[in-house]
Amino acid sequence: MPQLMPLNWAFSSLMVSFILVSACVIYSEKTGLLSMENSFFSVVNKSESWFW
């Protein structure tokens, strides 16, 4: 079972990063910064469909 711990930690880090990116995108949408970050948003969309 000790081999499972790094995997869990990596997955937790990935989920935290994904939540932070999603929060940044939502914040950009609300503040009107999304037009500047359209390419970034499409990259997030692609990785989102890749993960799920």
PDB file of N, CA and C in Angstrom:
ATOM      1  N   MET A   1       0.785  -1.226   0.000  1.00  0.00           N
ATOM      2  CA  MET A   1       0.000   0.000   0.000  1.00  0.00           C
ATOM      3  C   MET A   1       0.825   1.288   0.000  1.00  0.00           C
ATOM      4  N   PRO A   2       2.102   1.261   0.404  1.00  0.00           N
ATOM      5  CA  PRO A   2       2.832   2.550   0.387  1.00  0.00           C
ATOM      6  C   PRO A   2       2.947   3.154  -1.007  1.00  0.00           C
ATOM      7  N   GLN A   3       2.847   2.323  -2.043  1.00  0.00           N
ATOM      8  CA  GLN A   3       2.946   2.862  -3.400  1.00  0.00           C
ATOM      9  C   GLN A   3       1.707   3.672  -3.773  1.00  0.00           C
ATOM     10  N   LEU A   4       0.615   3.466  -3.053  1.00  0.00           N
ATOM     11  CA  LEU A   4      -0.629   4.139  -3.391  1.00  0.00           C
ATOM     12  C   LEU A   4      -0.622   5.599  -2.949  1.00  0.00           C
ATOM     13  N   MET A   5       0.161   5.912  -1.916  1.00  0.00           N
ATOM     14  CA  MET A   5       0.126   7.259  -1.356  1.00  0.00           C
ATOM     15  C   MET A   5       0.576   8.333  -2.347  1.00  0.00           C
ATOM     16  N   PRO A   6       1.705   8.176  -3.059  1.00  0.00           N
ATOM     17  CA  PRO A   6       2.086   9.224  -4.022  1.00  0.00           C
ATOM     18  C   PRO A   6       1.039   9.429  -5.102  1.00  0.00           C
ATOM     19  N   LEU A   7       0.384   8.336  -5.502  1.00  0.00           N
ATOM     20  CA  LEU A   7      -0.659   8.445  -6.521  1.00  0.00           C
ATOM     21  C   LEU A   7      -1.822   9.280  -6.000  1.00  0.00           C
ATOM     22  N   ASN A   8      -2.250   9.001  -4.775  1.00  0.00           N
ATOM     23  CA  ASN A   8      -3.333   9.783  -4.174  1.00  0.00           C
ATOM     24  C   ASN A   8      -2.939  11.245  -4.050  1.00  0.00           C
ATOM     25  N   TRP A   9      -1.687  11.492  -3.620  1.00  0.00           N
ATOM     26  CA  TRP A   9      -1.215  12.867  -3.467  1.00  0.00           C
ATOM     27  C   TRP A   9      -1.194  13.576  -4.816  1.00  0.00           C
ATOM     28  N   ALA A  10      -0.721  12.891  -5.854  1.00  0.00           N
ATOM     29  CA  ALA A  10      -0.671  13.497  -7.185  1.00  0.00           C
ATOM     30  C   ALA A  10      -2.076  13.794  -7.689  1.00  0.00           C
ATOM     31  N   PHE A  11      -3.005  12.872  -7.456  1.00  0.00           N
ATOM     32  CA  PHE A  11      -4.378  13.084  -7.904  1.00  0.00           C
ATOM     33  C   PHE A  11      -5.013  14.250  -7.162  1.00  0.00           C
ATOM     34  N   SER A  12      -4.743  14.346  -5.853  1.00  0.00           N
ATOM     35  CA  SER A  12      -5.271  15.466  -5.074  1.00  0.00           C
ATOM     36  C   SER A  12      -4.711  16.786  -5.586  1.00  0.00           C
ATOM     37  N   SER A  13      -3.418  16.812  -5.876  1.00  0.00           N
ATOM     38  CA  SER A  13      -2.805  18.027  -6.410  1.00  0.00           C
ATOM     39  C   SER A  13      -3.424  18.401  -7.747  1.00  0.00           C
ATOM     40  N   LEU A  14      -3.668  17.391  -8.584  1.00  0.00           N
ATOM     41  CA  LEU A  14      -4.280  17.639  -9.888  1.00  0.00           C
ATOM     42  C   LEU A  14      -5.667  18.237  -9.726  1.00  0.00           C
ATOM     43  N   MET A  15      -6.458  17.689  -8.810  1.00  0.00           N
ATOM     44  CA  MET A  15      -7.811  18.198  -8.600  1.00  0.00           C
ATOM     45  C   MET A  15      -7.781  19.626  -8.069  1.00  0.00           C
ATOM     46  N   VAL A  16      -6.860  19.917  -7.132  1.00  0.00           N
ATOM     47  CA  VAL A  16      -6.745  21.273  -6.593  1.00  0.00           C
ATOM     48  C   VAL A  16      -6.363  22.242  -7.700  1.00  0.00           C
ATOM     49  N   SER A  17      -5.408  21.845  -8.549  1.00  0.00           N
ATOM     50  CA  SER A  17      -5.001  22.706  -9.659  1.00  0.00           C
ATOM     51  C   SER A  17      -6.166  22.951 -10.609  1.00  0.00           C
ATOM     52  N   PHE A  18      -6.925  21.896 -10.898  1.00  0.00           N
ATOM     53  CA  PHE A  18      -8.061  22.028 -11.808  1.00  0.00           C
ATOM     54  C   PHE A  18      -9.108  22.969 -11.230  1.00  0.00           C
ATOM     55  N   ILE A  19      -9.373  22.851  -9.924  1.00  0.00           N
ATOM     56  CA  ILE A  19     -10.351  23.728  -9.275  1.00  0.00           C
ATOM     57  C   ILE A  19      -9.863  25.172  -9.314  1.00  0.00           C
ATOM     58  N   LEU A  20      -8.573  25.388  -9.078  1.00  0.00           N
ATOM     59  CA  LEU A  20      -8.024  26.745  -9.113  1.00  0.00           C
ATOM     60  C   LEU A  20      -8.143  27.340 -10.509  1.00  0.00           C
ATOM     61  N   VAL A  21      -7.828  26.549 -11.539  1.00  0.00           N
ATOM     62  CA  VAL A  21      -7.942  27.039 -12.910  1.00  0.00           C
ATOM     63  C   VAL A  21      -9.391  27.370 -13.240  1.00  0.00           C
ATOM     64  N   SER A  22     -10.304  26.501 -12.824  1.00  0.00           N
ATOM     65  CA  SER A  22     -11.723  26.765 -13.071  1.00  0.00           C
ATOM     66  C   SER A  22     -12.164  28.045 -12.377  1.00  0.00           C
ATOM     67  N   ALA A  23     -11.701  28.250 -11.143  1.00  0.00           N
ATOM     68  CA  ALA A  23     -12.047  29.470 -10.416  1.00  0.00           C
ATOM     69  C   ALA A  23     -11.498  30.696 -11.134  1.00  0.00           C
ATOM     70  N   CYS A  24     -10.280  30.598 -11.658  1.00  0.00           N
ATOM     71  CA  CYS A  24      -9.696  31.721 -12.401  1.00  0.00           C
ATOM     72  C   CYS A  24     -10.512  32.020 -13.651  1.00  0.00           C
ATOM     73  N   VAL A  25     -10.948  30.977 -14.360  1.00  0.00           N
ATOM     74  CA  VAL A  25     -11.743  31.177 -15.579  1.00  0.00           C
ATOM     75  C   VAL A  25     -13.076  31.831 -15.242  1.00  0.00           C
ATOM     76  N   ILE A  26     -13.734  31.360 -14.179  1.00  0.00           N
ATOM     77  CA  ILE A  26     -15.014  31.944 -13.775  1.00  0.00           C
ATOM     78  C   ILE A  26     -14.815  33.402 -13.372  1.00  0.00           C
ATOM     79  N   TYR A  27     -13.743  33.686 -12.634  1.00  0.00           N
ATOM     80  CA  TYR A  27     -13.453  35.062 -12.228  1.00  0.00           C
ATOM     81  C   TYR A  27     -13.210  35.944 -13.447  1.00  0.00           C
ATOM     82  N   SER A  28     -12.475  35.413 -14.428  1.00  0.00           N
ATOM     83  CA  SER A  28     -12.219  36.173 -15.651  1.00  0.00           C
ATOM     84  C   SER A  28     -13.519  36.450 -16.390  1.00  0.00           C
ATOM     85  N   GLU A  29     -14.409  35.458 -16.436  1.00  0.00           N
ATOM     86  CA  GLU A  29     -15.707  35.658 -17.082  1.00  0.00           C
ATOM     87  C   GLU A  29     -16.474  36.779 -16.398  1.00  0.00           C
ATOM     88  N   LYS A  30     -16.497  36.763 -15.066  1.00  0.00           N
ATOM     89  CA  LYS A  30     -17.279  37.750 -14.327  1.00  0.00           C
ATOM     90  C   LYS A  30     -16.691  39.149 -14.470  1.00  0.00           C
ATOM     91  N   THR A  31     -15.365  39.265 -14.546  1.00  0.00           N
ATOM     92  CA  THR A  31     -14.733  40.578 -14.599  1.00  0.00           C
ATOM     93  C   THR A  31     -14.504  41.057 -16.028  1.00  0.00           C
ATOM     94  N   GLY A  32     -14.869  40.236 -17.022  1.00  0.00           N
ATOM     95  CA  GLY A  32     -14.730  40.656 -18.409  1.00  0.00           C
ATOM     96  C   GLY A  32     -13.323  40.519 -18.954  1.00  0.00           C
ATOM     97  N   LEU A  33     -12.477  39.741 -18.280  1.00  0.00           N
ATOM     98  CA  LEU A  33     -11.114  39.543 -18.769  1.00  0.00           C
ATOM     99  C   LEU A  33     -11.009  38.386 -19.751  1.00  0.00           C
ATOM    100  N   LEU A  34     -12.143  37.696 -19.970  1.00  0.00           N
ATOM    101  CA  LEU A  34     -12.092  36.466 -20.749  1.00  0.00           C
ATOM    102  C   LEU A  34     -11.707  36.730 -22.200  1.00  0.00           C
ATOM    103  N   SER A  35     -12.052  37.912 -22.720  1.00  0.00           N
ATOM    104  CA  SER A  35     -11.706  38.212 -24.108  1.00  0.00           C
ATOM    105  C   SER A  35     -10.190  38.198 -24.308  1.00  0.00           C
ATOM    106  N   MET A  36      -9.441  38.583 -23.255  1.00  0.00           N
ATOM    107  CA  MET A  36      -7.986  38.552 -23.343  1.00  0.00           C
ATOM    108  C   MET A  36      -7.457  37.125 -23.282  1.00  0.00           C
ATOM    109  N   GLU A  37      -8.213  36.226 -22.650  1.00  0.00           N
ATOM    110  CA  GLU A  37      -7.715  34.881 -22.372  1.00  0.00           C
ATOM    111  C   GLU A  37      -8.512  33.820 -23.123  1.00  0.00           C
ATOM    112  N   ASN A  38      -8.978  34.144 -24.322  1.00  0.00           N
ATOM    113  CA  ASN A  38      -9.786  33.189 -25.072  1.00  0.00           C
ATOM    114  C   ASN A  38      -8.995  31.923 -25.395  1.00  0.00           C
ATOM    115  N   SER A  39      -7.734  32.082 -25.782  1.00  0.00           N
ATOM    116  CA  SER A  39      -6.930  30.911 -26.122  1.00  0.00           C
ATOM    117  C   SER A  39      -6.707  30.041 -24.886  1.00  0.00           C
ATOM    118  N   PHE A  40      -6.457  30.686 -23.746  1.00  0.00           N
ATOM    119  CA  PHE A  40      -6.290  29.940 -22.498  1.00  0.00           C
ATOM    120  C   PHE A  40      -7.553  29.161 -22.159  1.00  0.00           C
ATOM    121  N   PHE A  41      -8.704  29.791 -22.375  1.00  0.00           N
ATOM    122  CA  PHE A  41      -9.972  29.136 -22.063  1.00  0.00           C
ATOM    123  C   PHE A  41     -10.190  27.912 -22.950  1.00  0.00           C
ATOM    124  N   SER A  42      -9.838  28.005 -24.220  1.00  0.00           N
ATOM    125  CA  SER A  42     -10.008  26.853 -25.108  1.00  0.00           C
ATOM    126  C   SER A  42      -9.053  25.726 -24.716  1.00  0.00           C
ATOM    127  N   VAL A  43      -7.857  26.081 -24.249  1.00  0.00           N
ATOM    128  CA  VAL A  43      -6.922  25.057 -23.768  1.00  0.00           C
ATOM    129  C   VAL A  43      -7.505  24.347 -22.551  1.00  0.00           C
ATOM    130  N   VAL A  44      -8.110  25.122 -21.642  1.00  0.00           N
ATOM    131  CA  VAL A  44      -8.743  24.529 -20.460  1.00  0.00           C
ATOM    132  C   VAL A  44      -9.883  23.610 -20.887  1.00  0.00           C
ATOM    133  N   ASN A  45     -10.661  24.037 -21.878  1.00  0.00           N
ATOM    134  CA  ASN A  45     -11.763  23.207 -22.368  1.00  0.00           C
ATOM    135  C   ASN A  45     -11.246  21.881 -22.915  1.00  0.00           C
ATOM    136  N   LYS A  46     -10.154  21.931 -23.693  1.00  0.00           N
ATOM    137  CA  LYS A  46      -9.607  20.714 -24.273  1.00  0.00           C
ATOM    138  C   LYS A  46      -9.108  19.767 -23.191  1.00  0.00           C
ATOM    139  N   SER A  47      -8.368  20.292 -22.214  1.00  0.00           N
ATOM    140  CA  SER A  47      -7.863  19.420 -21.158  1.00  0.00           C
ATOM    141  C   SER A  47      -9.008  18.900 -20.301  1.00  0.00           C
ATOM    142  N   GLU A  48     -10.071  19.687 -20.151  1.00  0.00           N
ATOM    143  CA  GLU A  48     -11.225  19.228 -19.385  1.00  0.00           C
ATOM    144  C   GLU A  48     -11.856  18.014 -20.067  1.00  0.00           C
ATOM    145  N   SER A  49     -12.053  18.091 -21.377  1.00  0.00           N
ATOM    146  CA  SER A  49     -12.647  16.960 -22.086  1.00  0.00           C
ATOM    147  C   SER A  49     -11.682  15.767 -22.091  1.00  0.00           C
ATOM    148  N   TRP A  50     -10.375  16.044 -22.029  1.00  0.00           N
ATOM    149  CA  TRP A  50      -9.410  14.947 -21.991  1.00  0.00           C
ATOM    150  C   TRP A  50      -9.459  14.230 -20.647  1.00  0.00           C
ATOM    151  N   PHE A  51      -9.617  14.987 -19.564  1.00  0.00           N
ATOM    152  CA  PHE A  51      -9.650  14.378 -18.233  1.00  0.00           C
ATOM    153  C   PHE A  51     -10.952  13.637 -17.994  1.00  0.00           C
ATOM    154  N   TRP A  52     -12.060  14.176 -18.469  1.00  0.00           N
ATOM    155  CA  TRP A  52     -13.351  13.547 -18.164  1.00  0.00           C
ATOM    156  C   TRP A  52     -13.872  12.872 -19.403  1.00  0.00           C
TER     157      TRP A  52
END
